[in-house]
Short mmCIF file of C-alpha atoms in Angstrom, two decimals:
data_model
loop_
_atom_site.label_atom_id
_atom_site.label_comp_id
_atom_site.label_asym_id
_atom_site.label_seq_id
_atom_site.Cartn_x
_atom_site.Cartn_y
_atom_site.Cartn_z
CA UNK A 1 0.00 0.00 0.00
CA UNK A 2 1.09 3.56 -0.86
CA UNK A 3 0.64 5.12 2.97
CA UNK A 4 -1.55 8.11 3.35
CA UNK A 5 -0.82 10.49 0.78
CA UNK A 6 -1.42 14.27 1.31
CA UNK A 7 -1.41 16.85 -1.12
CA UNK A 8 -0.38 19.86 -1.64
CA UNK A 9 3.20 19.57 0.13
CA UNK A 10 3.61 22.82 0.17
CA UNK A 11 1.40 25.46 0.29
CA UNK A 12 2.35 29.08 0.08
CA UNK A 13 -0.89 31.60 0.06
CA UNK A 14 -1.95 35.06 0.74
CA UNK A 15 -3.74 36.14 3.88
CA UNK A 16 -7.51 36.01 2.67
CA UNK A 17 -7.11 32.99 0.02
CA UNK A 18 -8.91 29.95 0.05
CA UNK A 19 -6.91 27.04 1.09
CA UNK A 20 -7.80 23.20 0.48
CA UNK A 21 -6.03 20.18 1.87
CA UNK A 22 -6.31 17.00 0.29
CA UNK A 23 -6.24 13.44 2.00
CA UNK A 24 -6.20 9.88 0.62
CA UNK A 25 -6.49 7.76 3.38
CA UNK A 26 -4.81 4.10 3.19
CA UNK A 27 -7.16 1.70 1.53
CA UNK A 28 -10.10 -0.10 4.16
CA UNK A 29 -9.06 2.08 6.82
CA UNK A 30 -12.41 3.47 8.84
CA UNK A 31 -10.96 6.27 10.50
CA UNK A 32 -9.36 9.46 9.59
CA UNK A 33 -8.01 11.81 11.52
CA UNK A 34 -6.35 15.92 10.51
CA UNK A 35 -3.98 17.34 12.71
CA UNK A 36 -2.18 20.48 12.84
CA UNK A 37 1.27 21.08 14.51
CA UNK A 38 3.04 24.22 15.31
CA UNK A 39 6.13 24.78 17.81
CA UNK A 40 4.11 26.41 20.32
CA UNK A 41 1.15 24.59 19.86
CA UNK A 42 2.32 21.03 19.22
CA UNK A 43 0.32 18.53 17.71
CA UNK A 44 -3.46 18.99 17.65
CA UNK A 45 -6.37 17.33 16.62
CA UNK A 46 -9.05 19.22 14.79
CA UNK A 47 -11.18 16.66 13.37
CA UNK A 48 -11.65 13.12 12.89
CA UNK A 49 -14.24 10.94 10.90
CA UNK A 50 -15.80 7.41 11.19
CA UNK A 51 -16.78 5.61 7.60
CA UNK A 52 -17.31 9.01 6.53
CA UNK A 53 -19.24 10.71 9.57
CA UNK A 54 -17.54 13.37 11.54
CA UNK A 55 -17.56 12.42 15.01
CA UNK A 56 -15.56 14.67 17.17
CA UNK A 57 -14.93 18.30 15.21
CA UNK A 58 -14.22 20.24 18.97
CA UNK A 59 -10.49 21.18 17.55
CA UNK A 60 -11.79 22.70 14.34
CA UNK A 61 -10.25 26.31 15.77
CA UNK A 62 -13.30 28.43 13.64
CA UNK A 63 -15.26 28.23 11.05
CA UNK A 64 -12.88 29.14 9.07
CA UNK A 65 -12.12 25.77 9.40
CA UNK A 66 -14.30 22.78 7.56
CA UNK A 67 -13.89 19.22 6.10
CA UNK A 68 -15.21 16.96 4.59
CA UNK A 69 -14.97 13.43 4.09
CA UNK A 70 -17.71 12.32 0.61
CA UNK A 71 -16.07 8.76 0.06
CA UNK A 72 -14.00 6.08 1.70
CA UNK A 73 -10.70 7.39 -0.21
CA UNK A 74 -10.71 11.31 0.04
CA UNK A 75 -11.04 14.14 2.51
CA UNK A 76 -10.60 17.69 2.46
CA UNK A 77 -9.70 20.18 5.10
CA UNK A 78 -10.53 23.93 3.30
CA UNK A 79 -9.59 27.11 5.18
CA UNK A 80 -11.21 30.21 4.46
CA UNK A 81 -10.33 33.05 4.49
CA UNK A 82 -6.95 31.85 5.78
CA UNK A 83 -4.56 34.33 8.15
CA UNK A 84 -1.10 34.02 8.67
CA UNK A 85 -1.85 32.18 11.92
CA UNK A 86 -2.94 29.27 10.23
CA UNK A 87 0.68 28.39 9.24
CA UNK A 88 1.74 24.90 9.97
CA UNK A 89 1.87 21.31 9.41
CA UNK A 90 -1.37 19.46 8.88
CA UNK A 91 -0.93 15.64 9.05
CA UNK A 92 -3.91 13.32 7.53
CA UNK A 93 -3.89 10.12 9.12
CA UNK A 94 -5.76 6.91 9.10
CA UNK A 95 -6.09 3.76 11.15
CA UNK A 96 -8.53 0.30 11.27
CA UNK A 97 -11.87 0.30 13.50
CA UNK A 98 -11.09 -3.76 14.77
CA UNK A 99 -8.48 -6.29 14.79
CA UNK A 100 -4.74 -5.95 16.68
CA UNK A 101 -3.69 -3.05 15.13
CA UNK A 102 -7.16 -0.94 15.77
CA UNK A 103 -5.24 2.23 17.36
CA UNK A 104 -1.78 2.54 15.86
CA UNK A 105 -2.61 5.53 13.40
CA UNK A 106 -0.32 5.80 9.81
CA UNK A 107 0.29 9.48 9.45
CA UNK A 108 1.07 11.21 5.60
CA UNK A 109 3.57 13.14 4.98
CA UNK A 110 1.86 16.38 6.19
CA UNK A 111 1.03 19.50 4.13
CA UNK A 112 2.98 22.90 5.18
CA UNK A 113 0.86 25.59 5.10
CA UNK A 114 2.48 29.40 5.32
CA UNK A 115 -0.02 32.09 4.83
CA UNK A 116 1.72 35.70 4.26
CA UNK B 1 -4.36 21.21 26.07
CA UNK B 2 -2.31 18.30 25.27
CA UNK B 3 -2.89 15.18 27.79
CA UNK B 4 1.01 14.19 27.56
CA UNK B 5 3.73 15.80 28.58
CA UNK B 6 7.32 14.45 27.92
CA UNK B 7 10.44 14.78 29.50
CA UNK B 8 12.92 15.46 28.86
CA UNK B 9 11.84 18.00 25.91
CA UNK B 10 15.06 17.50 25.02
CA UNK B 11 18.26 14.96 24.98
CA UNK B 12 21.55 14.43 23.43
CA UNK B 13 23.47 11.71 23.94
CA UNK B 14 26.72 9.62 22.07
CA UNK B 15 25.97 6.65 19.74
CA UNK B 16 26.01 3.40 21.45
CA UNK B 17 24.38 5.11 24.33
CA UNK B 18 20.95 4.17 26.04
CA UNK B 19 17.94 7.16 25.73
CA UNK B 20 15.27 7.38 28.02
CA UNK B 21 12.26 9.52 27.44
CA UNK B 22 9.18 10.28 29.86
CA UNK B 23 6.05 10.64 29.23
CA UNK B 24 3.00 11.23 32.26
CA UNK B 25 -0.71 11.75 31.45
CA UNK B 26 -3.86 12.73 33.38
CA UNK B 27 -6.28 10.79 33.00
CA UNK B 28 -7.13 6.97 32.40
CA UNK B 29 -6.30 5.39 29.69
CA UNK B 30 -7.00 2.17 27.41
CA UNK B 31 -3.66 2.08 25.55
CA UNK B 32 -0.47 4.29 25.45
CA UNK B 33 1.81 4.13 22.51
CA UNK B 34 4.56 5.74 21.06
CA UNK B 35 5.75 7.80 17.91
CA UNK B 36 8.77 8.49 16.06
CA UNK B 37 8.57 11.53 13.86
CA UNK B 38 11.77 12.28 11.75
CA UNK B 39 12.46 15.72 10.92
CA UNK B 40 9.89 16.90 8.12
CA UNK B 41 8.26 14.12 8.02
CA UNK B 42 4.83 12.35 9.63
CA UNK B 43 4.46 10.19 12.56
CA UNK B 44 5.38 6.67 12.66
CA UNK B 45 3.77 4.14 14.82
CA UNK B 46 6.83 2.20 17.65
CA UNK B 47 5.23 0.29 20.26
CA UNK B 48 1.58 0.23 22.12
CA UNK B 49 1.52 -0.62 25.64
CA UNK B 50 -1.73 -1.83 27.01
CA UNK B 51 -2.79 -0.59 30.21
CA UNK B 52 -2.91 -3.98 31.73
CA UNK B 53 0.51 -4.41 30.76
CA UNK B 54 3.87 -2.89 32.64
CA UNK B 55 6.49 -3.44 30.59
CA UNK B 56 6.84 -4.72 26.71
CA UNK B 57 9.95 -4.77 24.19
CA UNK B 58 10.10 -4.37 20.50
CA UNK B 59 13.93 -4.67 19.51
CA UNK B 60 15.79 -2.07 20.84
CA UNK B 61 12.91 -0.86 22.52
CA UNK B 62 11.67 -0.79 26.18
CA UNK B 63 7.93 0.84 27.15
CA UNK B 64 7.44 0.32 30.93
CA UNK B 65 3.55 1.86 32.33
CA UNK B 66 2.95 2.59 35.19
CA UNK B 67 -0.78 3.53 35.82
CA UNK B 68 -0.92 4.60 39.40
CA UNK B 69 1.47 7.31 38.22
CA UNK B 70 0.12 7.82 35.11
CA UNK B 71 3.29 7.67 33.34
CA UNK B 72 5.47 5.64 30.65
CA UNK B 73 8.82 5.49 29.98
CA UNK B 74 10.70 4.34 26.66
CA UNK B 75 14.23 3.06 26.94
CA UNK B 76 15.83 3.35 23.22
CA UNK B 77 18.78 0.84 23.83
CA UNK B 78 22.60 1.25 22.14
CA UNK B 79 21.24 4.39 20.48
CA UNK B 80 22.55 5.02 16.79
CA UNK B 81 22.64 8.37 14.43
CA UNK B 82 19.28 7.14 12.65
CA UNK B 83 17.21 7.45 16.07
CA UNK B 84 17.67 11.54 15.76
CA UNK B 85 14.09 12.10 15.92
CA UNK B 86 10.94 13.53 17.91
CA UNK B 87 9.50 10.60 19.96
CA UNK B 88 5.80 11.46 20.83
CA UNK B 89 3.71 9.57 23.65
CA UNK B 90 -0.59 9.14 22.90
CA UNK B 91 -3.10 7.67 24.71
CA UNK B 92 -6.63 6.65 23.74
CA UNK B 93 -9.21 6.47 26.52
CA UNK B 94 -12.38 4.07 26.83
CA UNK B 95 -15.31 5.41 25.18
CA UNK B 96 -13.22 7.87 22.59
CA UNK B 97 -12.99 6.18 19.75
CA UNK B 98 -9.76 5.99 18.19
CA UNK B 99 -9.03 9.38 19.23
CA UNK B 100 -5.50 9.51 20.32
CA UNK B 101 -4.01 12.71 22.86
CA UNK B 102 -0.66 13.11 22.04
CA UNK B 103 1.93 14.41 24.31
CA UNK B 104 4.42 17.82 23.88
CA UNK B 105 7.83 15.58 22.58
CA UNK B 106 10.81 15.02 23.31
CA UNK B 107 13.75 15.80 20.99
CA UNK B 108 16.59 13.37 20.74
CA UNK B 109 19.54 13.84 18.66
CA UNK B 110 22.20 11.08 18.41
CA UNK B 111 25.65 12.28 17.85
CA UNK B 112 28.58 10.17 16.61
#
C-alpha cells in the first residue's frame, strides 16, 4: 500500500485565500483523523471521521475551518479566508476500527501551510 | 491542552548510548503508545503498551507503564545516528474512539 498520501506539500498563500487540503487515506481504513502542529502549539487534533461521519470536530479552531470526508478514499480540510496564523503542518492520518492493530494511526507526509 | 507531557523536551546523547524519554498523562487510559517523527516528516507508529501491561519490548525498545502514576517510559537501547528524531507519547481512553491525545515531545539527537 502507498501510505496516506497528502497533497499539496507545500502550500504558500496570501492572507484572505482559500486554502484546500487534500487526504487519501490508506485503503479499508475506517478512520481518519487531521492534525495540525506548530512549535508552540504542538500537535493537535481538529477533526476526525468514522466511515465518513464526523464524530468529534471540537479542535476545528473556527469556522474558518471545515472538512469533509464524501467517500471512503478522500477528505478535504478547506480554510477560508486563511490568516497568517494558520501556518503549519497538517498531518492526515488513518487507522482500522477492529483487529490488533485498531489504534496505531499511519500518518502522511503532512502538508505545510504558510499564509503571508 | 495536550494530555502528555514528555520529558525530557530534550536529549543528546553519544551513539552506542541508552535514551530514556518520559512521558506522564492525566487521565485513564485504554492504551499508550509511542511515535517516532523524523524531521519533516509524519508520525510513525513504535510500540503500544496496554494498560494492563507494565512493561513490553520491541527490539531495541523498552515501554514500561505505570498507571498509578500515570506515566510511561521508553528506553531506546545502544542508540545510533538514525534514532535523531521527535519521539511522541498518545493515549486513547475508553469510550473515545480511536481518538489519540498526544503528548508535547521530546527531541533526541544522536551524535557520533
Amino acid at each position: 500500500d502507498a501510505g496516506v498520501i497528502q497533497s499539496p506539500r507545500h502550500e504558500v498563500t496570501e492572507m484572505g485565500q482559500e486554502v484546500t487540503l487534500r487526504c487519501k487515506p490508506i485503503s479499508g481504513h475506517d478512520y481518519l483523523f487531521w492534525y495540525r502542529q506548530t512549535m508552540m502549539r504542538g500537535l493537535e487534533l481538529l477533526i476526525y471521521f468514522n466511515n465518513n461521519v464526523p464524530i468529534d470536530d471540537s479542535g476545528m479552531p473556527e469556522d474558518r475551518f471545515s472538512a469533509k470526508m464524501p467517500n471512503a478514499s478522500f477528505s478535504t480540510l478547506k480554510i477560508q479566508p486563511s490568516e497568517p496564523r494558520d501556518s503549519a503542518v497538517y498531518f492526515c492520518a488513518s487507522s482500522l476500527q477492529s483487529g490488533a492493530k485498531k489504534y496505531e494511526q499511519y500518518f502522511g507526509p503532512g502538508t505545510r501551510l504558510t499564509v503571508t | 491542552s495536550q494530555q502528555g507531557e514528555e520529558d525530557p523536551q530534550a536529549l543528546s546523547i553519544q551513539e552506542g548510548e541508552n535514551a530514556t524519554m518520559n512521558c506522564s498523562y492525566k487521565t485513564s487510559i485504554n492504551n499508550l503508545q509511542w511515535y517516532r517523527q523524523n524531521s519533516g516528516r509524519g508520525l510513525v507508529h513504535l510500540i503500544l503498551i496496554r494498560s494492563n501491561e507494565r512493561e513490553k519490548h520491541s527490539g531495541r525498545l523498552r515501554v514500561t507503564l505505570d498507571t498509578s502514576k500515570k506515566s510511561s517510559s521508553l528506553l531506546i537501547t545502544a542508540s545510533r545516528a538514525a534514532d535523531t528524531a521527535s519521539y511522541f507519547c498518545a493515549t486513547d481512553r475508553t469510550g473515545g474512539g480511536n481518538k489519540l491525545t498526544f503528548g508535547t515531545g521530546t527531541q533526541l539527537k544522536v551524535e557520533l
